[in-house]
XYZ file of C-alpha atoms in Angstrom:
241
model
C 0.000 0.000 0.000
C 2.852 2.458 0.768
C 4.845 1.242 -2.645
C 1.048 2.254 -4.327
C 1.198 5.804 -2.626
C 4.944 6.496 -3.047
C 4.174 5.904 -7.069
C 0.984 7.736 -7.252
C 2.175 10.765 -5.521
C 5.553 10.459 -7.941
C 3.336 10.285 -10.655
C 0.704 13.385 -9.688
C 4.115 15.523 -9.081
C 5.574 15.004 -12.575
C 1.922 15.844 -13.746
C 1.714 19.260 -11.998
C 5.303 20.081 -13.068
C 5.043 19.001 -16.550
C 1.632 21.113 -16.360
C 3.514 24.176 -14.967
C 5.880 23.920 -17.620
C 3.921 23.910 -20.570
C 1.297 26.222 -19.389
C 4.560 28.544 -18.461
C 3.650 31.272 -21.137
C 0.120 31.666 -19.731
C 1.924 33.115 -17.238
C 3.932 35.761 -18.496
C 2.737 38.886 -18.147
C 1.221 38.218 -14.527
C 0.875 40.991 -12.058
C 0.979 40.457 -8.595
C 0.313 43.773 -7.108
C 0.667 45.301 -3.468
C -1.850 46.448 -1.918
C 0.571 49.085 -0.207
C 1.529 50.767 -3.180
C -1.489 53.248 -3.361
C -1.278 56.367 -4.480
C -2.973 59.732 -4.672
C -2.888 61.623 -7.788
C -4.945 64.624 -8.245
C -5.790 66.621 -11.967
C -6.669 70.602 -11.468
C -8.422 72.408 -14.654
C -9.241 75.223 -12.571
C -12.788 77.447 -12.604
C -13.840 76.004 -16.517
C -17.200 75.655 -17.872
C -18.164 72.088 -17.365
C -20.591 71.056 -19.730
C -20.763 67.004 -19.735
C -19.139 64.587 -17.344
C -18.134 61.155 -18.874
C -17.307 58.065 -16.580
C -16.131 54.787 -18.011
C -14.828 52.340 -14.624
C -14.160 49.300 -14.029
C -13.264 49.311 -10.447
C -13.660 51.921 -7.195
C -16.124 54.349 -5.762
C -16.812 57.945 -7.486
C -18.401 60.964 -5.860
C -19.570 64.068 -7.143
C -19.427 67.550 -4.921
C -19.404 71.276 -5.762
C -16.291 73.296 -5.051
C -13.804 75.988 -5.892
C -12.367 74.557 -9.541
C -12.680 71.257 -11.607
C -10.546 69.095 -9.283
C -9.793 65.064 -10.331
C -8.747 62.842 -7.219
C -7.734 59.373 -7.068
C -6.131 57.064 -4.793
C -5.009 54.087 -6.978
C -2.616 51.682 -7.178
C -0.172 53.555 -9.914
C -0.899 51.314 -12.903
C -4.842 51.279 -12.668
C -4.309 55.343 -11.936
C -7.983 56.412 -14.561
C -7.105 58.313 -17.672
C -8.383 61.879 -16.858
C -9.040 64.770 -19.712
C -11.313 67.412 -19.878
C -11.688 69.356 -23.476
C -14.498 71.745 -24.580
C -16.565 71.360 -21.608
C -16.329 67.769 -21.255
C -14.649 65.897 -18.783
C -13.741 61.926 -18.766
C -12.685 59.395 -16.280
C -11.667 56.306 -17.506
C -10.473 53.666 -15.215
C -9.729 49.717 -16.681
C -8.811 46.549 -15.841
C -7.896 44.267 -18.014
C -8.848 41.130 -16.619
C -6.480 38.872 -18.773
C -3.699 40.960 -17.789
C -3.115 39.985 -13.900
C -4.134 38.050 -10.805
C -5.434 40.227 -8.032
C -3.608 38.859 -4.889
C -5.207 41.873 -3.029
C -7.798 43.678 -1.860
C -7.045 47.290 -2.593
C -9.954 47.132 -5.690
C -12.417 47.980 -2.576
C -10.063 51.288 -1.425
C -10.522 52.484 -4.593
C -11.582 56.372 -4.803
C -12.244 58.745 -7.379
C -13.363 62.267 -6.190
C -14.884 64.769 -8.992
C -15.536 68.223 -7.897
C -17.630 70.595 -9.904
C -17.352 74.396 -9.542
C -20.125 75.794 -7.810
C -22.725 76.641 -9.809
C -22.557 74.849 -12.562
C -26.055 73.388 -14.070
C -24.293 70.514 -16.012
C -25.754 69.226 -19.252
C -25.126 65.144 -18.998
C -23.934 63.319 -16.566
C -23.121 59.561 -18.505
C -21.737 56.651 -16.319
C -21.146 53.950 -17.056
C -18.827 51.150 -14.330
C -18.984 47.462 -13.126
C -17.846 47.379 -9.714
C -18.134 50.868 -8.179
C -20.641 52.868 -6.156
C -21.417 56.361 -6.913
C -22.005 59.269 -4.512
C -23.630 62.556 -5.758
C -24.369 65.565 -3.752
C -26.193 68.403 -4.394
C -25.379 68.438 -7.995
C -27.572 70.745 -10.663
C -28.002 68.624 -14.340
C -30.481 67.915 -16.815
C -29.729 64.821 -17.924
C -28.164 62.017 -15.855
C -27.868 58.234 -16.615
C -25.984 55.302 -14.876
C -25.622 51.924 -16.615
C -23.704 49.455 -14.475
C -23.063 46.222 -12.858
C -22.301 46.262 -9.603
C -22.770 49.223 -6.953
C -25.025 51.446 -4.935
C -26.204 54.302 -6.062
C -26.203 57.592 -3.297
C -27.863 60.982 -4.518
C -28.444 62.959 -2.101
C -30.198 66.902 -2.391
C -29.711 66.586 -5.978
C -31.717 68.326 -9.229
C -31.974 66.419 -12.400
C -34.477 66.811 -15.264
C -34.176 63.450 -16.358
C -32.424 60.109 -14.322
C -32.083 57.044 -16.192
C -31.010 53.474 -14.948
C -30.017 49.790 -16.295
C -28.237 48.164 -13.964
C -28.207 44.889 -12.055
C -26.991 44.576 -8.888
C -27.003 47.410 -5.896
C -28.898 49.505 -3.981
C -30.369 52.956 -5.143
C -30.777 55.450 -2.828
C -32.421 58.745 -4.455
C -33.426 62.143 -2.997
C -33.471 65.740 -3.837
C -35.962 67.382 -7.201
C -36.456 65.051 -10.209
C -38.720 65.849 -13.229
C -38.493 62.048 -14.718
C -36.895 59.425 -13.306
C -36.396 55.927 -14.725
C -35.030 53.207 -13.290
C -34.554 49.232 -13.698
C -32.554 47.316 -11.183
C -32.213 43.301 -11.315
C -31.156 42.758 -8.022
C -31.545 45.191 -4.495
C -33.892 48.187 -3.381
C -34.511 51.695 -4.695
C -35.290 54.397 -2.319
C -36.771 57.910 -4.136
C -37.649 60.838 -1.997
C -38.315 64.396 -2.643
C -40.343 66.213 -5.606
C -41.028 63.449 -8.139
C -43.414 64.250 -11.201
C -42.452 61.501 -13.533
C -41.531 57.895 -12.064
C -40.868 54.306 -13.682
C -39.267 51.823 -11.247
C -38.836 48.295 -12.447
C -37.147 46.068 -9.981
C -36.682 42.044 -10.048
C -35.487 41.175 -6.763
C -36.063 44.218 -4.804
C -38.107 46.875 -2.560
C -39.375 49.722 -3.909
C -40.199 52.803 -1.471
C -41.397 56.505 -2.493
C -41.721 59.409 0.077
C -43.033 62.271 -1.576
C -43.063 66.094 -0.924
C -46.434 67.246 -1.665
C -49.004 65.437 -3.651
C -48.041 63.047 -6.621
C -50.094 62.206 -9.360
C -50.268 58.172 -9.287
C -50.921 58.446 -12.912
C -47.667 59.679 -13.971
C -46.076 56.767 -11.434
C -45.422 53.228 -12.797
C -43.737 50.874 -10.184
C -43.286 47.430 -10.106
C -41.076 44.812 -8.154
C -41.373 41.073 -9.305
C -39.843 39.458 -6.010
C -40.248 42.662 -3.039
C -41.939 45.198 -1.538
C -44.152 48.411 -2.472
C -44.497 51.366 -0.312
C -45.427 54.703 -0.954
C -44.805 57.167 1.582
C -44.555 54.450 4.619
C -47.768 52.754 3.262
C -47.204 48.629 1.711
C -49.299 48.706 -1.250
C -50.573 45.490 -2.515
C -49.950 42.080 -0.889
């Protein structure tokens, strides 16, 4: 029996070496990153006219906040650092990861920060995100047209005013308050939360609650909500079974 183990384990050892070697090139190119090496790197366009806002991520929390100038902040590891540019009113943060291009042997993804601040007063025109595993923060931003389209991340707006919010996404929580002329949203996956002045509303949630608290009255015909697997309440009242 020991003869039959001492050849069987000889045997699965050439296996995973022979393996190793001719699976050697699969390898190259492998990055194993640490986690220590982060890094804050921040992009200053001063008091500009900020029309449009473009965000393109694959990894790390944004946030949006009025201040002074058109400030960019990141803390990064240096090589997934996003590509920041701003040109004729439009500013874009790109941030990716190509998958086939390392093994994450960290957890530094989920320190990930991206801080965008507006100058005050600024009404911007579009606001287009689009990410797969980040959450987004906006506060008291001014825009017409907003719209988020990702895969994995909560949503936080908080004493915003948009004339339009659109939604696709799949998994996370959306928490929603502030002015809002027409909001649409579909989630797969977690709750939406809207509160404030809502004319306009279209929820449509899979596996989720859906809650509205209103300021003032609201015209239920203008309000289309509907959860597949949850809960619907309207201003602290379940609707339906």
């Amino acid at each position: 029996m020991k003869k039959y183990s001492l050849i069987l384990f000889a045997v699965t050892a050439v296996c995973i070496i022979v393996g190793l070697v001719y699976n050697y090139k699969s390898f190259e190119g492998v990055k194993y990153i640490n986690s220590s090496k982060m890094i804050k790197d921040e992009v200053n366009f001063g008091n500009v006219e900020v029309k449009e806002v473009k965000i393109d991520m694959d990894h790390g929390d944004i946030s949006f906040a009025y201040g002074p100038e058109l400030t960019v902040s990141s803390l990064y590891l240096k090589e997934d650092l996003p590509k920041v540019t701003y040109e004729n009113g439009v500013l874009s943060v790109i941030q990716k990861i190509p998958v086939s291009n390392y093994v994450s042997v960290r957890h530094s993804e989920d320190e990930y920060l991206t801080k965008v601040t507006i100058p005050e007063g600024t009404v911007i025109k579009k606001i287009e995100s689009v990410s797969n595993n980040c959450d987004a923060y906006l506060e008291n931003i001014d825009a017409e047209d907003v719209t988020f389209k990702q895969s994995t991340g909560d949503v936080d707006i908080k004493g915003c005013k948009f004339q339009n919010l659109i939604a696709d996404c799949q998994d996370g929580d959306f928490y929603v308050s502030g002015e809002f002329a027409n909001v649409d949203i579909k989630l797969e996956n977690d709750d939406v939360t809207l509160s404030g002045k809502l004319d306009q509303v279209k929820v449509d949630v899979i596996n989720g609650d859906i809650e509205l608290n209103t300021e003032g009255p609201i015209d239920l015909n203008k309000v289309s909500v509907n959860t597949l697997n949850g809960n619907l309440y309207i201003n602290g009242k379940e609707i339906g079974d």
